[in-house]
Every structure is written in C-alpha cells, then in structure tokens.
PDB file of C-alpha atoms in Angstrom:
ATOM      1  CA  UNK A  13     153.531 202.285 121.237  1.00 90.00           C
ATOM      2  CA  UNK A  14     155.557 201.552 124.129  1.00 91.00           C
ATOM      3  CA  UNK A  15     155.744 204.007 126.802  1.00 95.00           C
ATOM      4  CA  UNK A  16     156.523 204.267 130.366  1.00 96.00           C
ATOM      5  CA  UNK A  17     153.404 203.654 132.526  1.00 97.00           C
ATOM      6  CA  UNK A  18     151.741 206.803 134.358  1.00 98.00           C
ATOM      7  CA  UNK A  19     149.078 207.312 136.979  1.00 97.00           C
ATOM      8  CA  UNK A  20     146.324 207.402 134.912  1.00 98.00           C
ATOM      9  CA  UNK A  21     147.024 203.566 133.132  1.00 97.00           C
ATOM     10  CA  UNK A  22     146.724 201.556 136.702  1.00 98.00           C
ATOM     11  CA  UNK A  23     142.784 200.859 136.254  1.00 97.00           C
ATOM     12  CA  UNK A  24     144.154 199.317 133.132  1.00 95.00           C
ATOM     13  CA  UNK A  25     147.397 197.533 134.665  1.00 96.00           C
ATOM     14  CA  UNK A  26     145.383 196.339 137.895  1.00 96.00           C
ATOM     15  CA  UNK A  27     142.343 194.785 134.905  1.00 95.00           C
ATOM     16  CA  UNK A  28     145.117 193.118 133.072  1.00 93.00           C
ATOM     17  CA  UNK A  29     146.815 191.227 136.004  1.00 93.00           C
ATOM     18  CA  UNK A  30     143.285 190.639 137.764  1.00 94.00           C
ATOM     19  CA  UNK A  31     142.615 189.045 134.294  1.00 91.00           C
ATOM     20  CA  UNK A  32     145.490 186.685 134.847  1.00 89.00           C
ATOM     21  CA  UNK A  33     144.794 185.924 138.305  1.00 93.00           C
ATOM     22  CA  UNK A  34     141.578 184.423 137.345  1.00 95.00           C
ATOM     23  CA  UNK A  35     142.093 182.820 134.194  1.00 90.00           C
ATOM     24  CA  UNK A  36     145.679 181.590 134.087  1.00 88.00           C
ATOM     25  CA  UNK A  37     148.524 180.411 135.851  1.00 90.00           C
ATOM     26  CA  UNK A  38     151.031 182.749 134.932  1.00 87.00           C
ATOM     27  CA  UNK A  39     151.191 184.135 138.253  1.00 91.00           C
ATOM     28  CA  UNK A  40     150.548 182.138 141.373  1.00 92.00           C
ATOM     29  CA  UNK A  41     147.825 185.487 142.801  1.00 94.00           C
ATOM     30  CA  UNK A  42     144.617 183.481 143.012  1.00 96.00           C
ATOM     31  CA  UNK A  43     142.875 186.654 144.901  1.00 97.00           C
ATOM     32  CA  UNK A  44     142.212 190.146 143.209  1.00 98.00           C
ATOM     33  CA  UNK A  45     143.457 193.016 143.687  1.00 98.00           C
ATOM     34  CA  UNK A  46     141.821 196.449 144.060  1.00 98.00           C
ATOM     35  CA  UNK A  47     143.366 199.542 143.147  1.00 98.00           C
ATOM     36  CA  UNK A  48     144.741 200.137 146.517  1.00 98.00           C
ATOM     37  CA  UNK A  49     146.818 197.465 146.043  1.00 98.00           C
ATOM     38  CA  UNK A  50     147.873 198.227 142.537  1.00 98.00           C
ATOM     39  CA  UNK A  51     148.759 201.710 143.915  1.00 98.00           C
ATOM     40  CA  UNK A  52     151.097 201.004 146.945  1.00 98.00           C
ATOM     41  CA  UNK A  53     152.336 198.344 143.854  1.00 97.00           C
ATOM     42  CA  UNK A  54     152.566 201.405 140.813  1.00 98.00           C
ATOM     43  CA  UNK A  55     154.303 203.359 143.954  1.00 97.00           C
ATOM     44  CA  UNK A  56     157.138 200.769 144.608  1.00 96.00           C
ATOM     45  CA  UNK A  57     158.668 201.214 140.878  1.00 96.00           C
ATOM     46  CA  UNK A  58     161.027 203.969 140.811  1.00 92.00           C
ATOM     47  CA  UNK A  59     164.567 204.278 140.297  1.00 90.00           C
ATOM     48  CA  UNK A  60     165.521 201.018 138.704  1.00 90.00           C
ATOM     49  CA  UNK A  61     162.050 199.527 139.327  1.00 95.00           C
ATOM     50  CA  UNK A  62     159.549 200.492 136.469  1.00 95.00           C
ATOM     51  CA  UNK A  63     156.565 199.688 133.967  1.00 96.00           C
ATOM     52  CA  UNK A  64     156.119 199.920 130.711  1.00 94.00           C
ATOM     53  CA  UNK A  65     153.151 199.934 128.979  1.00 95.00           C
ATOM     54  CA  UNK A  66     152.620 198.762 125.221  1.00 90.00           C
ATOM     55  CA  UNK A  67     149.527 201.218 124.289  1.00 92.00           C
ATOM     56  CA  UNK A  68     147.036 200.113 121.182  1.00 86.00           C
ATOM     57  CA  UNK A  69     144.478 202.413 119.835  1.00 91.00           C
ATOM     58  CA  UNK A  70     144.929 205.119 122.763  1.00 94.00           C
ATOM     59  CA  UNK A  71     144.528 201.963 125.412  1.00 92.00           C
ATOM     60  CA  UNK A  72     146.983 199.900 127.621  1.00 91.00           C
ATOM     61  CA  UNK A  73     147.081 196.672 125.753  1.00 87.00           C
ATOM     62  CA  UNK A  74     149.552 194.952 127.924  1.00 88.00           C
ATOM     63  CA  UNK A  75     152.347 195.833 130.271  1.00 93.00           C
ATOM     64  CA  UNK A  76     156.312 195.070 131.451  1.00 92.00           C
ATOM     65  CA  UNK A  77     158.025 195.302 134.841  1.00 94.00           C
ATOM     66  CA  UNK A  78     161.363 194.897 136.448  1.00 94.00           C
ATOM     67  CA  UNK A  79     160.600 194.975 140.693  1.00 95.00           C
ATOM     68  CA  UNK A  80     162.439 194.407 143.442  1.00 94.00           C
ATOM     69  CA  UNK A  81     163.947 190.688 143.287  1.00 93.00           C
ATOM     70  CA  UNK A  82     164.134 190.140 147.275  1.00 92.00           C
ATOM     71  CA  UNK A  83     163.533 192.224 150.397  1.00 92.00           C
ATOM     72  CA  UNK A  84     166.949 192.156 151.222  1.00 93.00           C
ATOM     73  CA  UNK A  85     170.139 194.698 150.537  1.00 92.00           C
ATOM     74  CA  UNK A  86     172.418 191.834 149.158  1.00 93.00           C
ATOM     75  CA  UNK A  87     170.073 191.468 146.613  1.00 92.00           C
ATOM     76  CA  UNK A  88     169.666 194.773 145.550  1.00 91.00           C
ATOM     77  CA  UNK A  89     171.950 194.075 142.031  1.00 92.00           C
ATOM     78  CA  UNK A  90     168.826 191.844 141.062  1.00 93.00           C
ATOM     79  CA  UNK A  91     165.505 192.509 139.932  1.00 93.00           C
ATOM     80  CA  UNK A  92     162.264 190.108 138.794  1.00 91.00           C
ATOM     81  CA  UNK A  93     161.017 190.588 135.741  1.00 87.00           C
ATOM     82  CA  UNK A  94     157.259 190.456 134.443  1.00 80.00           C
ATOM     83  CA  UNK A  95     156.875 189.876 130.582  1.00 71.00           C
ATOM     84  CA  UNK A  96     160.124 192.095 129.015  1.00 46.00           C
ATOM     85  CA  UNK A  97     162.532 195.228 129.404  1.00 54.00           C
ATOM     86  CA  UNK A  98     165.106 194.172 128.867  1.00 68.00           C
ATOM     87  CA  UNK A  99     166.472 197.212 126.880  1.00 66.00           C
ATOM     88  CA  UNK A 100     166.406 198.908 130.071  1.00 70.00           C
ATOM     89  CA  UNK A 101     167.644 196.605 132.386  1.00 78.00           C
ATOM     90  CA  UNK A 102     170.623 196.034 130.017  1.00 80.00           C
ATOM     91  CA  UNK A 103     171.510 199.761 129.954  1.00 80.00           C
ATOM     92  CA  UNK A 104     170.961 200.248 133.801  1.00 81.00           C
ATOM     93  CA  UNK A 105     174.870 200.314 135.568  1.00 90.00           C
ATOM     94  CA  UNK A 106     172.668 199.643 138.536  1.00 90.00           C
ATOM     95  CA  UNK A 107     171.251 196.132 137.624  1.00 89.00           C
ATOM     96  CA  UNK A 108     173.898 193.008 137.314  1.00 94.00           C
ATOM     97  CA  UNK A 109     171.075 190.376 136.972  1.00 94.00           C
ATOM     98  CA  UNK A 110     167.017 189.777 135.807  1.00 92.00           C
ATOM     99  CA  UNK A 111     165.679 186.976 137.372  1.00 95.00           C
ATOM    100  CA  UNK A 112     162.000 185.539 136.100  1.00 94.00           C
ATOM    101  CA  UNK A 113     160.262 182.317 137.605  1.00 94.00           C
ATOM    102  CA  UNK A 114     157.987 180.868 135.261  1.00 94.00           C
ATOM    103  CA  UNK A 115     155.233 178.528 136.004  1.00 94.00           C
ATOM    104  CA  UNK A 116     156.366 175.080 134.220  1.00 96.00           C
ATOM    105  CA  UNK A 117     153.959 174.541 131.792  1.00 94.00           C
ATOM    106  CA  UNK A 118     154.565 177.709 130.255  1.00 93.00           C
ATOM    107  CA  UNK A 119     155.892 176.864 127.144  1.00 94.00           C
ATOM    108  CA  UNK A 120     155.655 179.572 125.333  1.00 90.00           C
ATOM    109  CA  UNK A 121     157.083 182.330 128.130  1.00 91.00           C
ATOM    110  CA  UNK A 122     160.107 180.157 128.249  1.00 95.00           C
ATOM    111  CA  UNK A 123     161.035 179.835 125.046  1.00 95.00           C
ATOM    112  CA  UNK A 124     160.340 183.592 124.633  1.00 90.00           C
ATOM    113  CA  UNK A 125     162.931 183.642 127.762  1.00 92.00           C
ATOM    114  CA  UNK A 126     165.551 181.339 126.156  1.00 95.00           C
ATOM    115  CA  UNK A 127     165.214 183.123 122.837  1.00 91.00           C
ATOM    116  CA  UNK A 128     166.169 186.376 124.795  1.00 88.00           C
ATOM    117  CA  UNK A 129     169.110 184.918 125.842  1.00 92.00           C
ATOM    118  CA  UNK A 130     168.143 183.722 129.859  1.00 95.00           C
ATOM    119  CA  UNK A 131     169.400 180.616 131.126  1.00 97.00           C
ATOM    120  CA  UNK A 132     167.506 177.816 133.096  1.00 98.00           C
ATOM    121  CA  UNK A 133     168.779 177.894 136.553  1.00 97.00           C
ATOM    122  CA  UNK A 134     166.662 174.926 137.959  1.00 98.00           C
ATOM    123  CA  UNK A 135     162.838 174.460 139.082  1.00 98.00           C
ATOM    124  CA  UNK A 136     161.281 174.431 142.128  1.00 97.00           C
ATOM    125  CA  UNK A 137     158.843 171.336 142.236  1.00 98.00           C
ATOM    126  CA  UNK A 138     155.364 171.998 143.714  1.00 97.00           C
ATOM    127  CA  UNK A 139     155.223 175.579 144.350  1.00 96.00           C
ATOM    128  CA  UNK A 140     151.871 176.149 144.464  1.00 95.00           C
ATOM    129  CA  UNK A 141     148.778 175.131 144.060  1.00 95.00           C
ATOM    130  CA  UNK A 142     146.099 176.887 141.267  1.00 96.00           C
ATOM    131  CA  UNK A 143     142.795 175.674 140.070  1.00 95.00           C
ATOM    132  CA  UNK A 144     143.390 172.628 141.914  1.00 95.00           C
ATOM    133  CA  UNK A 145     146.660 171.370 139.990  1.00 95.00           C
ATOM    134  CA  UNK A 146     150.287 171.528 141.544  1.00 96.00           C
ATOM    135  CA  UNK A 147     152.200 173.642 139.443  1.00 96.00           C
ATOM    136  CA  UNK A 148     155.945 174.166 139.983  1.00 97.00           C
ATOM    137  CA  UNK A 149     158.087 176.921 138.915  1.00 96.00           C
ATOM    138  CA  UNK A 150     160.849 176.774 137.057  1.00 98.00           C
ATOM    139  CA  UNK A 151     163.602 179.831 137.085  1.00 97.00           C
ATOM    140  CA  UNK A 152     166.062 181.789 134.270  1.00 97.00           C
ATOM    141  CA  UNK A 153     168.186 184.464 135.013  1.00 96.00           C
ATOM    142  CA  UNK A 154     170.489 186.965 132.308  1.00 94.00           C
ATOM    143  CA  UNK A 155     173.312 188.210 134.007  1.00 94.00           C
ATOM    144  CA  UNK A 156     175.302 191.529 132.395  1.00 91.00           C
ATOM    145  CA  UNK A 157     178.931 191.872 132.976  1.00 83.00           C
ATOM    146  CA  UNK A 158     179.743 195.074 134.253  1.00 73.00           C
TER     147      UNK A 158
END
C-alpha cells in the first residue's frame, strides 16, 4: 500500500537511506544520519514537498520524495525527485519540472527514468567520489506544460 509518510515511519525512512549510504551508490551521503537529521529532513516536505511510503505487511518497505530542487526562489517551479511520484507531481499546478540526478552506472534507475518518460539532459563527469571509485552523475528532467 502506498500512503503518504507520517511521523511515526522516519525510524524506518532514516534505516532505509542509512542502508543506501553504506552499501550503494545511489546517493553520494557516505556519512549516516541520525534521526535528528531525518527530522529537520521529514520537516522540510510540506506543501509541494512530500513522501510517500510503499507499506508491506504493516512495515515501510521503501519510500518516494519530491524536495526542494535548489535553495533559490527562481527555482521554486522545480523539485528533485527520489525513486517516483510522479502522479503527484503531474497533478500539482505548482510544479512545472522534476529533476533527478542519477549516479551513472545506474542502469536500472535510468531506464526506469526513461521508461517514465524523463529525458537525459547531460552528465556531470566526476562528481564524487564513493568507495574509492569516481562516479559521475548523469541528469533527466520531465517537464509539464501548464
């Protein structure tokens, strides 16, 4: 079942992405976070911003969320996207365009990406360095005419 996050589910969300912090490079975190973090985090999506939660057997089995793209007003039309809602994003008057960046060798995220109808905008060679390989990242957008 898919649901909209609560409260209660961020010992769940913060395991999940601590998960992929250590053990993959789908995000470019290499350091933990505690549920402090994950709070002030859960605390910035409102509004436009939110998390879903897809729920298996009464627990969080994985989780979606559109945040702020940039930390700057001009950008406010845009938001980043982690995993998919699109539904949402598509319906909201307030959103023009979803942004994702997507470590390279992520073959499988990207065609999930390109299958949902985002476009390759370009890559950005070397962005960062995990478990001691370069990894760069490359970046999609969907834009909604409004």
């Amino acid at each position: 079942m898919i649901r909209r996050a609560v409260l209660q589910d961020i010992p769940a969300l913060m395991d999940i992405y601590n998960e992929a912090i250590l053990h993959t490079t789908a995000t470019f975190d290499t350091e933990v976070k505690d549920m402090e973090n994950r709070k002030a985090w859960f605390a910035e999506h409102n509004g436009r911003y939110v998390i879903y939660v897809d729920v298996e057997d009464g627990k969080v089995a994985g989780y979606a969320s559109l945040s702020r793209y940039r930390d700057r007003k001009a950008l406010d039309p845009a938001v980043e996207i982690s995993i998919y809602v699109l539904a949402y994003a598509a319906e909201c008057d307030e959103i023009d365009t979803v942004i994702s960046l997507i470590t390279s060798e992520n073959a499988a995220s990207i065609h999930l990406h390109e299958v949902y109808g985002f476009e390759y905008c370009g890559q950005i060679k070397n962005a960062g360095t995990k478990f001691g390989r370069k990894l760069s990242l490359n970046a999609y957008q969907i834009l909604y005419d409004r």
